[in-house]
Coordinates of C-alpha atoms in Angstrom, one line a residue:
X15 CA 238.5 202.8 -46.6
X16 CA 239.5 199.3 -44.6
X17 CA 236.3 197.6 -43.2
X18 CA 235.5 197.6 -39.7
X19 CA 232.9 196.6 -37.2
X20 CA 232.1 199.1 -34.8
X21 CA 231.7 197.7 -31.2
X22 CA 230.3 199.8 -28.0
X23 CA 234.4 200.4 -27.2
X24 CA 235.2 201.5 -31.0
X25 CA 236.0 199.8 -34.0
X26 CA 237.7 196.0 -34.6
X27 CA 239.4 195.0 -37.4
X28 CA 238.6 191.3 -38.8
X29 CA 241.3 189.1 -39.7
X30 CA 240.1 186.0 -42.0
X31 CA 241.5 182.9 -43.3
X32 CA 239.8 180.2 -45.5
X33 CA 240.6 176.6 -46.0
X34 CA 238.9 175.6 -48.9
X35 CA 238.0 171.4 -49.3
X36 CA 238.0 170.6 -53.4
X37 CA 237.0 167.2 -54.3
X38 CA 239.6 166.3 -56.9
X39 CA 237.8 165.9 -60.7
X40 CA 239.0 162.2 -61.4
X41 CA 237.0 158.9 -62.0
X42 CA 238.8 157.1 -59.3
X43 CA 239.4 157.7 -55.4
X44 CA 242.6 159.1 -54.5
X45 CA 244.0 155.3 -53.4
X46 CA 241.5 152.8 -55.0
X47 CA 239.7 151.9 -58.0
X48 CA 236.0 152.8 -56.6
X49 CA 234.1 155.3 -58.6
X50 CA 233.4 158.7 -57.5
X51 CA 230.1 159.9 -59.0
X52 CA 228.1 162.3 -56.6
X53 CA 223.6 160.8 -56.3
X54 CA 224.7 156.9 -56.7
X55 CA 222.9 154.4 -53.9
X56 CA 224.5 154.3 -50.7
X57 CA 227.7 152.1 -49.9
X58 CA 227.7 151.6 -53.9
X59 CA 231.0 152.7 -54.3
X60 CA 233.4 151.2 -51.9
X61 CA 235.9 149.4 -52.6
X62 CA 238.0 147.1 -49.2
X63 CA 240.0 149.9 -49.1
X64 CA 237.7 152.4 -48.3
X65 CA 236.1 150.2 -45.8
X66 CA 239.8 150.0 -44.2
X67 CA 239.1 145.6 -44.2
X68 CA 242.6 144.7 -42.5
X69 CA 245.6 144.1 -45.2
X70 CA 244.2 146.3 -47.8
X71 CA 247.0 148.7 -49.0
X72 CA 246.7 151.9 -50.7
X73 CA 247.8 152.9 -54.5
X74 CA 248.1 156.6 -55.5
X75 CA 245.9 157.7 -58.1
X76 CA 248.2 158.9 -60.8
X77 CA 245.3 161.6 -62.2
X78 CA 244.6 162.9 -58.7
X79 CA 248.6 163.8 -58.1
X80 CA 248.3 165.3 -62.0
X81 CA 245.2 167.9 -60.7
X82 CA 246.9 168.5 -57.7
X83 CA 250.0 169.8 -59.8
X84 CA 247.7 171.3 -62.3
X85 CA 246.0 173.4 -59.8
X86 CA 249.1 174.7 -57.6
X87 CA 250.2 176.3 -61.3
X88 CA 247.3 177.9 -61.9
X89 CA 247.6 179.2 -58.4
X90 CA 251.1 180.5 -59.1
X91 CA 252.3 178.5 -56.3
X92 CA 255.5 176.5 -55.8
X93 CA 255.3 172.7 -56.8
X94 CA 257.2 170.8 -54.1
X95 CA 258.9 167.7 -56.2
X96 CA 258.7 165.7 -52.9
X97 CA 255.9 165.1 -50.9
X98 CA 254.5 162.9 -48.1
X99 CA 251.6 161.1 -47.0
X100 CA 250.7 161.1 -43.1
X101 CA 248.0 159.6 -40.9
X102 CA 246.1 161.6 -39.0
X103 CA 244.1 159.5 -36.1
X104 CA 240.8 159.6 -35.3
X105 CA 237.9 157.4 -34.4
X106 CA 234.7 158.3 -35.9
X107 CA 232.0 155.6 -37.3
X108 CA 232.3 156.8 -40.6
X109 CA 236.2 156.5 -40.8
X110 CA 236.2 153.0 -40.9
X111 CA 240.3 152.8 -40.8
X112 CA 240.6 155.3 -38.2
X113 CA 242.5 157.1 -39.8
X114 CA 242.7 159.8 -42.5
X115 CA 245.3 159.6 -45.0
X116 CA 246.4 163.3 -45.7
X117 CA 249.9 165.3 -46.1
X118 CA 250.6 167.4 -42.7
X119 CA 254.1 168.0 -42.6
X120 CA 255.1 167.8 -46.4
X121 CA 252.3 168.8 -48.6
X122 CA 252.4 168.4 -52.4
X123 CA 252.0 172.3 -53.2
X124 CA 253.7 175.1 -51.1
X125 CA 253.1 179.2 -51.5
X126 CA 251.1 180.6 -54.1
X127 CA 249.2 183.6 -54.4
X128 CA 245.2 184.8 -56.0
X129 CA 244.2 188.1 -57.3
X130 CA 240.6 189.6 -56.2
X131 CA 238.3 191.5 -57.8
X132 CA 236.5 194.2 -55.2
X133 CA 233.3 195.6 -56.1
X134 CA 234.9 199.3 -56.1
X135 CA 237.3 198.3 -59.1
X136 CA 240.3 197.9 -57.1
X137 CA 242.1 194.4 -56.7
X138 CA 243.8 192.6 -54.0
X139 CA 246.7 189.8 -53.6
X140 CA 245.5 186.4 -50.9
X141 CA 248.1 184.6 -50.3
X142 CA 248.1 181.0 -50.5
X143 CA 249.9 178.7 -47.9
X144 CA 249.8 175.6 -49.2
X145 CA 248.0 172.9 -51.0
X146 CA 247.6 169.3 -49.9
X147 CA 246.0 166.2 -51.0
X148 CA 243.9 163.9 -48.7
X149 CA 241.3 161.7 -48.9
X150 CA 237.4 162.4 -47.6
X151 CA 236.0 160.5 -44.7
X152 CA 232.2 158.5 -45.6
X153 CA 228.9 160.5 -44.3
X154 CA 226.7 160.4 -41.1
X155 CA 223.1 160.3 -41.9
X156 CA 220.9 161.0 -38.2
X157 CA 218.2 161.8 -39.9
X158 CA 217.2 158.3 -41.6
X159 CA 216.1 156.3 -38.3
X160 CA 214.6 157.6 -34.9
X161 CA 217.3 156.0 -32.7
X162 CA 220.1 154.9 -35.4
X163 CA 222.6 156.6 -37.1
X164 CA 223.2 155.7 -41.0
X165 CA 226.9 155.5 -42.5
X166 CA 226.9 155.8 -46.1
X167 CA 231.1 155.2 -47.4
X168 CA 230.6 156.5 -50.9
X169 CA 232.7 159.5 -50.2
X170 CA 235.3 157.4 -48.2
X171 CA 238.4 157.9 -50.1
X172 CA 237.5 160.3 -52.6
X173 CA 240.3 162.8 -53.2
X174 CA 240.5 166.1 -51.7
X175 CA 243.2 169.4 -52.5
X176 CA 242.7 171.5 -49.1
X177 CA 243.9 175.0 -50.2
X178 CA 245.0 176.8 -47.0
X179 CA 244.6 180.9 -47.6
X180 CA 246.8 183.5 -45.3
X181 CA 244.7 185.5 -43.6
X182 CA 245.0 188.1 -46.1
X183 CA 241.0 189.1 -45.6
X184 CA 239.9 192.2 -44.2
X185 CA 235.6 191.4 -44.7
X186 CA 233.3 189.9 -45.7
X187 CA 233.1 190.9 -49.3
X188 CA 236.9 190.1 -49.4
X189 CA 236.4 185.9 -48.3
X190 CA 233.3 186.0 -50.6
X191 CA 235.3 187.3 -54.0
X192 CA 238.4 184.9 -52.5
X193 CA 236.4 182.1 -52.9
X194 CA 234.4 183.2 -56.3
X195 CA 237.9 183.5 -57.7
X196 CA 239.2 180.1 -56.3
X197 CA 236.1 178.8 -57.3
X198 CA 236.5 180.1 -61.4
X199 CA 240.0 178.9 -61.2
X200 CA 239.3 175.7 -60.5
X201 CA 236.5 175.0 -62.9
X202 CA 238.6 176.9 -65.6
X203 CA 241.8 174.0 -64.9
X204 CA 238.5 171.0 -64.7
X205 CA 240.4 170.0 -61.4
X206 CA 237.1 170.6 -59.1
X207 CA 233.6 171.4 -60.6
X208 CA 233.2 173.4 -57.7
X209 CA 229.4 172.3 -56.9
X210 CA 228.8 173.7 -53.6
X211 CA 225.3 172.2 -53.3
X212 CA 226.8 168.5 -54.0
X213 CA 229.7 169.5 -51.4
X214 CA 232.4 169.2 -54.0
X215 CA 233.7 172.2 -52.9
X216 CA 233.3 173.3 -49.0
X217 CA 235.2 175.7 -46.7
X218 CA 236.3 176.3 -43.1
X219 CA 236.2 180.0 -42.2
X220 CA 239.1 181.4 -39.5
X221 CA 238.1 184.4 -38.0
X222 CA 239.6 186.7 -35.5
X223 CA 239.0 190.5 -34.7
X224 CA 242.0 193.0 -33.5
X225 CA 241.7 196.2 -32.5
X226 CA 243.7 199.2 -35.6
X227 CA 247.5 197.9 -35.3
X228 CA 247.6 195.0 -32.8
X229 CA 248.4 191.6 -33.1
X230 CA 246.7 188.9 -34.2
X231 CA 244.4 188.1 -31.6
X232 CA 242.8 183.8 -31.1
X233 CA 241.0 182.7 -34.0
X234 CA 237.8 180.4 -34.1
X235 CA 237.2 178.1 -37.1
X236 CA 234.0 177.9 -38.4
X237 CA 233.3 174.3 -40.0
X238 CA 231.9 173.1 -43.2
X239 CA 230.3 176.3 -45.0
X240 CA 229.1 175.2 -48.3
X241 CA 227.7 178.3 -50.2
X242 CA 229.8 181.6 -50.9
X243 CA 226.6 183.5 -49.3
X244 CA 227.0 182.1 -46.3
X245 CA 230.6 182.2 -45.9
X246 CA 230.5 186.1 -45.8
X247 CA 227.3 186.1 -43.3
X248 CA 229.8 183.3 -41.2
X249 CA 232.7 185.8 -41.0
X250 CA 230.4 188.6 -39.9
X251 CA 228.1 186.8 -37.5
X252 CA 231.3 184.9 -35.8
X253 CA 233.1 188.8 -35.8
X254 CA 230.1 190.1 -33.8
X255 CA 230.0 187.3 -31.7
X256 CA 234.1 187.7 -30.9
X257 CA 233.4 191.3 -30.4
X258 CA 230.9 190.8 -28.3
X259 CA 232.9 188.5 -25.7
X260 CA 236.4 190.8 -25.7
X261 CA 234.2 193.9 -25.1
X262 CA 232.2 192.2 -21.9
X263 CA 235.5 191.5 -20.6
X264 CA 236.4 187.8 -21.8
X265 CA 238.3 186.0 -23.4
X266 CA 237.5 184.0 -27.1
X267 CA 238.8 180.4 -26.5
X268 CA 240.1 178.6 -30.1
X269 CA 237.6 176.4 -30.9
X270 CA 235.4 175.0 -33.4
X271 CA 232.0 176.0 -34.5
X272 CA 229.0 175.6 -36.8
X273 CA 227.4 177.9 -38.4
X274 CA 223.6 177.7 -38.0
X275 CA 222.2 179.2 -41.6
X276 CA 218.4 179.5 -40.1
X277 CA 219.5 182.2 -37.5
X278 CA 222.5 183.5 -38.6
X279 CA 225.0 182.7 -35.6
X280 CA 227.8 180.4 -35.2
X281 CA 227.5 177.6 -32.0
X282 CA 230.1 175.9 -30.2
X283 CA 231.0 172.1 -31.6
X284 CA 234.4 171.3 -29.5
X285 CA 237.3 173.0 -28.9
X286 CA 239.8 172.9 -31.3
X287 CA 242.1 170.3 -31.4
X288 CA 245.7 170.6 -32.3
X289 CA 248.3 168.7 -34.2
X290 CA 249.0 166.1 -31.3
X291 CA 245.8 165.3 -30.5
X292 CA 245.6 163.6 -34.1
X293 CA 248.8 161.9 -33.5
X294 CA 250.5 162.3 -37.1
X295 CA 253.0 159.9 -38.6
X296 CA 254.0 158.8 -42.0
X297 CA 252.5 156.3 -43.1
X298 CA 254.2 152.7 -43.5
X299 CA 252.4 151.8 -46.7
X300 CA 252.8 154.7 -49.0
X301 CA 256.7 156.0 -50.1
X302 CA 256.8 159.5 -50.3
X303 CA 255.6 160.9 -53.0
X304 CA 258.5 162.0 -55.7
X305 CA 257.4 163.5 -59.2
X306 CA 259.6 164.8 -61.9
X307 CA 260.3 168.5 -63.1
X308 CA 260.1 167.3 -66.7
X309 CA 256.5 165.6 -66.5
X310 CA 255.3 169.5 -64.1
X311 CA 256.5 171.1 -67.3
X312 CA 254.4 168.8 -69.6
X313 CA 251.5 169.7 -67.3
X314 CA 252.4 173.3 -67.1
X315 CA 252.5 173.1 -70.8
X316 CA 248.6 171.8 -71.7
X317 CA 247.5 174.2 -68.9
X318 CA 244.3 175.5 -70.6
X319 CA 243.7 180.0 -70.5
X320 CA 242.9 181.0 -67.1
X321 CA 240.6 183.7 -65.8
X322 CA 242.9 186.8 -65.7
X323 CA 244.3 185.5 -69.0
X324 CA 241.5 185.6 -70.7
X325 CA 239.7 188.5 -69.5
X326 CA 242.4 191.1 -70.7
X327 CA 242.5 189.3 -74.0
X328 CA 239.2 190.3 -74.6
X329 CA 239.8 193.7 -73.4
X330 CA 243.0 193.2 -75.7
X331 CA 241.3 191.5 -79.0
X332 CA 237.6 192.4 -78.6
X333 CA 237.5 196.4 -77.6
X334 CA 235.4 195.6 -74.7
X335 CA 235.2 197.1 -71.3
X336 CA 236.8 195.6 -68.6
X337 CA 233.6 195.6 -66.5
X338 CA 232.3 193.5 -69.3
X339 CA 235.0 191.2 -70.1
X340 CA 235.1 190.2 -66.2
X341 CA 231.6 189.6 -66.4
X342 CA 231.6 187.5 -69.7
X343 CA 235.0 185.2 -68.3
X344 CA 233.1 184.9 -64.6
X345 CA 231.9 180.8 -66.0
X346 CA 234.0 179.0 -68.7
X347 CA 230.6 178.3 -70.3
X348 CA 229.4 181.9 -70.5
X349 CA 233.2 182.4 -72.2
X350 CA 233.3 179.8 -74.9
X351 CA 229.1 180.7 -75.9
X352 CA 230.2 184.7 -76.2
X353 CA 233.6 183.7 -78.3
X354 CA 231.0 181.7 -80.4
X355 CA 229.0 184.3 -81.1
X356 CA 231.6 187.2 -81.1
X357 CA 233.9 185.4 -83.7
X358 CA 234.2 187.8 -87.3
X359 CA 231.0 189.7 -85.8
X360 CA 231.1 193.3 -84.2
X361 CA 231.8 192.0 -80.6
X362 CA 230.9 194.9 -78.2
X363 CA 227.3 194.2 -80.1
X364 CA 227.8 190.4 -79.1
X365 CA 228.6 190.6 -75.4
X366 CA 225.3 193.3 -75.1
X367 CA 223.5 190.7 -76.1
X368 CA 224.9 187.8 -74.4
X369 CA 224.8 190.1 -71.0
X370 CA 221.4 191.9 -72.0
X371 CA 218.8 189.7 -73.7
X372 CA 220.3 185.9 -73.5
X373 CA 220.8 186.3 -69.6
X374 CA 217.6 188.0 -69.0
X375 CA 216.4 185.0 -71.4
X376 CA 218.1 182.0 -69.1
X377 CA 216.7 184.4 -65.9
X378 CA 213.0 184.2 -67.6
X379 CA 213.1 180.5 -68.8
X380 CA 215.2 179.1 -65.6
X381 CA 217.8 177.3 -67.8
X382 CA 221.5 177.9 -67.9
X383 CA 224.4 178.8 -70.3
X384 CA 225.6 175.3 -70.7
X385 CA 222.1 174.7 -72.0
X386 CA 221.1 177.6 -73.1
X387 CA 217.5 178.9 -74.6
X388 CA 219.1 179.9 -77.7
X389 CA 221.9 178.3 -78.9
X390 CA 225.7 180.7 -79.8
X391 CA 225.4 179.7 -83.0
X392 CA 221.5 181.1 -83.9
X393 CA 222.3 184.3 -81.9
X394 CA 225.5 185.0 -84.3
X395 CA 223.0 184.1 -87.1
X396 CA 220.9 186.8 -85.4
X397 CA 223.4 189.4 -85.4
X398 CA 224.4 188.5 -89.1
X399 CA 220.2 189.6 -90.2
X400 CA 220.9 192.9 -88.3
X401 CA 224.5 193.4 -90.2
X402 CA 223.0 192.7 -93.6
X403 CA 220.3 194.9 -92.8
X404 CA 217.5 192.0 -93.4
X405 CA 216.4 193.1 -89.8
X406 CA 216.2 196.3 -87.5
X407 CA 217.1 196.4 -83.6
X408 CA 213.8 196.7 -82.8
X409 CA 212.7 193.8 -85.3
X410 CA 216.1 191.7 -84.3
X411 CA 214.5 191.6 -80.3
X412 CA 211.0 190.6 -81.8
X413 CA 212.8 187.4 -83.9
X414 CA 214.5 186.4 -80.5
X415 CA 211.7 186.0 -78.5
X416 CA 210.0 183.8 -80.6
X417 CA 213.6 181.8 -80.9
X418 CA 213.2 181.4 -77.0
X419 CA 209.8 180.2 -77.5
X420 CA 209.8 178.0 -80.2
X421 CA 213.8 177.2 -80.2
X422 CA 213.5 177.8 -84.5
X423 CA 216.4 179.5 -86.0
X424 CA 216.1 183.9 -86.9
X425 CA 216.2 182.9 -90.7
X426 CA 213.4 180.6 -90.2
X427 CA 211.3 183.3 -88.1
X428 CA 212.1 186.0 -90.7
X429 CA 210.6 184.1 -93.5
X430 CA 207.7 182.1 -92.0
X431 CA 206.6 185.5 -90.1
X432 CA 206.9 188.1 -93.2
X433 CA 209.7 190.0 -91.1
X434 CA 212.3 191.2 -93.1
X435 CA 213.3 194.9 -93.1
X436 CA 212.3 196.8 -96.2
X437 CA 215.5 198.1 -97.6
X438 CA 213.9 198.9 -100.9
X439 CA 213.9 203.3 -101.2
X440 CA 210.6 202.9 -103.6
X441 CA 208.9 201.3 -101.3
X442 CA 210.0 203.5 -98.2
X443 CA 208.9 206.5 -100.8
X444 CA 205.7 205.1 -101.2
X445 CA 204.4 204.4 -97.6
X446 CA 206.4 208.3 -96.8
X447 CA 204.7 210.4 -99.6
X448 CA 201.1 208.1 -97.8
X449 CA 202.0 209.9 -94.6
X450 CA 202.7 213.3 -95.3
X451 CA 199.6 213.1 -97.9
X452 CA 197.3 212.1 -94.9
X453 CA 199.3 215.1 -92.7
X454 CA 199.6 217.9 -94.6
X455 CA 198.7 220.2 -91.6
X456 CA 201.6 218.7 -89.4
X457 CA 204.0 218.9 -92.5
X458 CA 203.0 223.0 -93.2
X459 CA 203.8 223.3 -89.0
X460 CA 207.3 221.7 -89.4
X461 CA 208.0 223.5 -92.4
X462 CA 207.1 226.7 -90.4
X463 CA 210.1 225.7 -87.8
X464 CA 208.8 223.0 -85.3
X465 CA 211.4 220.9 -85.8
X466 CA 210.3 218.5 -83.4
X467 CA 207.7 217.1 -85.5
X468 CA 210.3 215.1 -87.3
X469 CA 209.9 212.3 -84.8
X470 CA 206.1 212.1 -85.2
X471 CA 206.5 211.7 -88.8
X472 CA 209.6 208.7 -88.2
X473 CA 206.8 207.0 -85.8
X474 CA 204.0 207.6 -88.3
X475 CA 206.2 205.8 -91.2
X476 CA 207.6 202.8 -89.0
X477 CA 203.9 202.3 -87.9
X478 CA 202.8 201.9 -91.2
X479 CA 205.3 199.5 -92.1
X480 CA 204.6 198.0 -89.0
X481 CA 208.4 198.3 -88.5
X482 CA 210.0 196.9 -91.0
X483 CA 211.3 200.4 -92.4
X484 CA 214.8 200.9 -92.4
X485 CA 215.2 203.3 -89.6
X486 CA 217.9 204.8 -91.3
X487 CA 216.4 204.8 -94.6
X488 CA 213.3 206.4 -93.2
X489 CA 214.7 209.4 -91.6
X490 CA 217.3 209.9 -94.9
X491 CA 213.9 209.7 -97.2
X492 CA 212.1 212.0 -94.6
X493 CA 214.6 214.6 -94.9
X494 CA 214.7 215.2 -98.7
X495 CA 210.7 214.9 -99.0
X496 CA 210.1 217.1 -95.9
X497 CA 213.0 219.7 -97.2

C-alpha cells in the first residue's frame, strides 16, 4: 500500500528528493594544508586560502578526490574520469572569496543507485544522480554579541561530496531509511563519519505532493536538516503545508525554507535561486580534474565489505536470521565486536547476546559499542564457561552483571564468587535424594500420576544448590530416582 496524505479534496502523493552534504574524512581541506578537526578554537584553522587573501591559489587535495572515488563505488555509481571545478558566486560575510568552489556542470561521480530497507521487510532502489565535490563556506555565529555577528572560518574550505538523490521517495519512512543507509555506507568506506550533531553530515529535503498519476508538481527545498528524525517530520510537515495551499486554491511557489524543530513547520527563507543567479564559470586556477582508470581500480580494489555484503554473509556463514544479521551490520562497530565474539563459538548464541544483554547493557550504563561495558573478547570467554558447562544460562546472566559492574573478566567472577556449575552426578545425587527425603508426601502424589510436580521438585533441587545444578543433570538424576 503506497503512502498518502489525505487532504479535505482526497489523497496526495509525496514526491521526495534528498541532497545529502558529507564532510569528506581527510586531515586536510579540499585545496589547502589547514586542518580539519571539528571543537578546535575559532579561526584556528585557516589557512590564506580559506580567508580568500588576493593571489592565493588553490591545490587539490589528492585524499579528498581518492574518498570521493571511493564513495561513488560503494554507491554503484559511474566514476566520470574527467571532471571540473566551477565557481559559484555569492557574497556572504562568511565566504570570504565570494565565491564557492564546487563542480556544477561536470561533477566527479555520475548515476548510482542505493538499496532500502522498509520496516515491512520489503526493499526499495533510490537512485542516485550524481556526486560532487565542493568546499564548505566558514559559520555565522548571531548569538555571541547583542548587535554583532561572529564569523568563525574553521569550516572554510573543508571538503564536501554532495550526493544528489532522484526523487525516488514516496514518505517519510522511505527519506529516513534513505539516509540511515547512506549514512552506514559511508562510515562502512571511512569517507564521512557521518556525525549529524557535529554537522559532518547534513541534508536538504525536496518535497512536492501530486495528486495518483499526475505530474510532478513545484518542489520547495527545505535547508540544512541535521538529524534523520527530523528529516522525516520535515517531509511530512512541508507535505501538509503544500497540501494545504493547492487545496485553498493557490499555488506553492519554489523556494527555500527552514525547518523550525520546536514547532514542527517549515518557514519561508527566500525564494529559490537558480543556476544564473550564482553566475557559474570554470574556474581559471584549477585544470580540470583528469584521474586514471588504473589508479579507480586500485581503489576499487582495497574497497573494504560493505553493508549488503556483509549482512548476507552472515546469513550465509553464521545461520542467522536476516532480521538479525541487518541489525548486527547496522554500525561497523557493532559488526567487528559480534565477529569477535561469534568466531569458533555457536553464533546464533553470540548475536542473542550481543542484541539481548550487551545492548540492554550499553542502554543501562549510557556507553557505546566502540567502548563497550564488556569487552568482545570477555563475552566470548563468557560463552566458552556456558559451552564447557562450568556455568548455567541462568548463572552465565548472573557473572555478566557483575562484569558490567566491576569490568573483571567471567573466569575471574567464577572463582572469586564460588560460581561454577556442579557437574559432579554424586554430588547432584546427594542434594536430590535431600529433597525427596524432606518431600515424601509430594513424591507419593507424583508417583500416583501428577506429573506436574516434576517442576517443583527441579525448583526444589536448583534452590538448594543455589543454582549451580546442572539443569540438565538435575532433571536426568530426577527421573531415574523419581521412576
Amino acid at each position: 500500500m503506497s503512502y498518502t496524505i489525505e487532504g479535505t479534496t482526497g489523497p496526495w502523493e509525496l514526491v521526495i528528493g534528498l541532497e545529502v552534504h558529507a564532510q569528506v574524512v581527510s586531515h586536510a581541506k579540499l585545496f589547502s594544508g589547514a586542518a580539519t578537526e571539528f571543537g578546535a578554537e575559532p579561526n584556528s584553522q585557516v589557512s590564506f586560502v580559506d580567508a580568500g587573501f588576493p593571489g592565493m591559489l588553490p591545490v587539490i587535495n589528492r585524499e579528498c578526490v581518492a574518498q570521493a572515488v571511493r564513495t561513488g563505488l560503494g554507491l554503484n555509481a559511474k566514476v566520470n574520469l574527467w571532471s571540473r571545478f566551477d565557481r559559484k558566486n555569492y557574497f556572504y560575510a562568511d565566504l570570504p572569496q565570494g565565491y564557492q568552489i564546487s563542480q556544477f556542470a561536470h561533477p566527479i561521480i555520475g548515476e548510482g543507485a542505493v538499496e532500502i530497507e522498509l520496516s515491512d521487510g520489503s526493499t526499495k532502489t533510490i537512485g542516485i544522480t550524481r556526486l560532487h565535490l565542493e568546499q564548505d563556506a566558514g559559520k555565522s555565529l548571531h548569538d555571541q554579541h547583542p548587535t554583532k555577528s561572529f564569523i568563525d572560518l574553521n569550516r572554510s574550505g573543508v571538503a564536501l561530496m554532495e550526493i544528489v538523490s532522484e526523487p525516488d521517495m514516496r514518505s517519510p519512512e522511505e527519506a529516513g531509511a534513505y539516509l540511515t543507509k547512506l549514512r552506514q555506507i559511508l562510515r562502512y568506506l571511512g569517507t564521512c563519519d557521518g556525525n549529524m550533531e557535529e554537522g559532518s553530515m547534513r541534508a536538504d529535503v525536496n518535497v512536492s505532493v501530486r495528486r495518483a498519476g499526475e505530474g510532478y508538481r513545484t518542489r520547495c527545498e527545505v535547508k540544512n536538516v541535521n538529524s534523520i528524525r527530523f528529516v522525516m517530520q520535515a517531509v511530512e510537515a512541508e507535505a501538509r503545508r503544500q497540501i494545504e495551499v493547492w487545496e485553498g486554491g493557490g499555488t506553492v511557489e519554489q523556494e527555500t525554507r527552514l525547518f523550525d524543530t520546536g514547532r514542527g513547520i517549515t518557514r519561508s527563507m527566500r525564494s529559490k535561486e537558480d543556476a544564473h543567479d550564482y553566475r557559474y564559470f570554470p574556474d581559471p586556477d584549477l585544470p580540470p580534474l583528469v584521474i586514471a582508470q588504473s589508479w579507480v581500480d586500485e581503489l576499487k580494489a582495497a574497497l573494504p565489505e560493505l553493508p549488503d555484503q556483509r549482512r548476507a554473509r552472515y546469513v550465509r556463514d553464521y545461520g542467522i536470521t536476516p532480521y538479525d544479521a541487518h541489525v548486527l551490520t547496522l554500525e561497523k562497530e557493532t559488526a567487528a565486536y559480534y565477529e569477535a565474539v561469534a568466531k569458533g563459538r555457536d553464533a546464533k548464541q553470540a548475536a542473542n547476546w550481543v542484541m539481548g544483554d550487551l545492548f540492554a547493557a550499553i542502554n543501562r550504563t549510557k556507553t557505546s559499542i566502540a567502548n563497550p561495558p564488556v569487552s568482545a573478547a570477555d563475552l566470548g570467554a563468557l560463552l566458552d564457561l556456558m559451552a564447557d558447562n562450568t556455568l548455567s544460562g541462568k548463572l552465565a546472566k548472573e557473572v555478566f552483571e557483575v562484569m558490567v559492574e566491576t569490568g573483571r573478566a567471567p573466569g575471574v567472577i567464577v572463582e572469586e564468587r564460588g560460581l561454577r556449575q556442579v557437574t559432579d552426578t554424586g554430588a547432584i545425587e546427594a542434594v536430590i535424594d535431600e529433597v525427596l527425603a524432606k518431600n515424601a508426601d509430594k513424591v507419593a502424589e507424583y508417583r500416583s500420576g501428577k506429573d506436574k510436580l516434576f517442576g517443583f521438585f527441579v525448583g526444589q533441587t536448583m534452590k538448594a544448590m543455589q543454582g549451580k545444578g546442572n539443569p540438565a543433570l538435575v532433571n536426568e538424576v530426577l527421573k531415574q530416582k523419581l521412576g
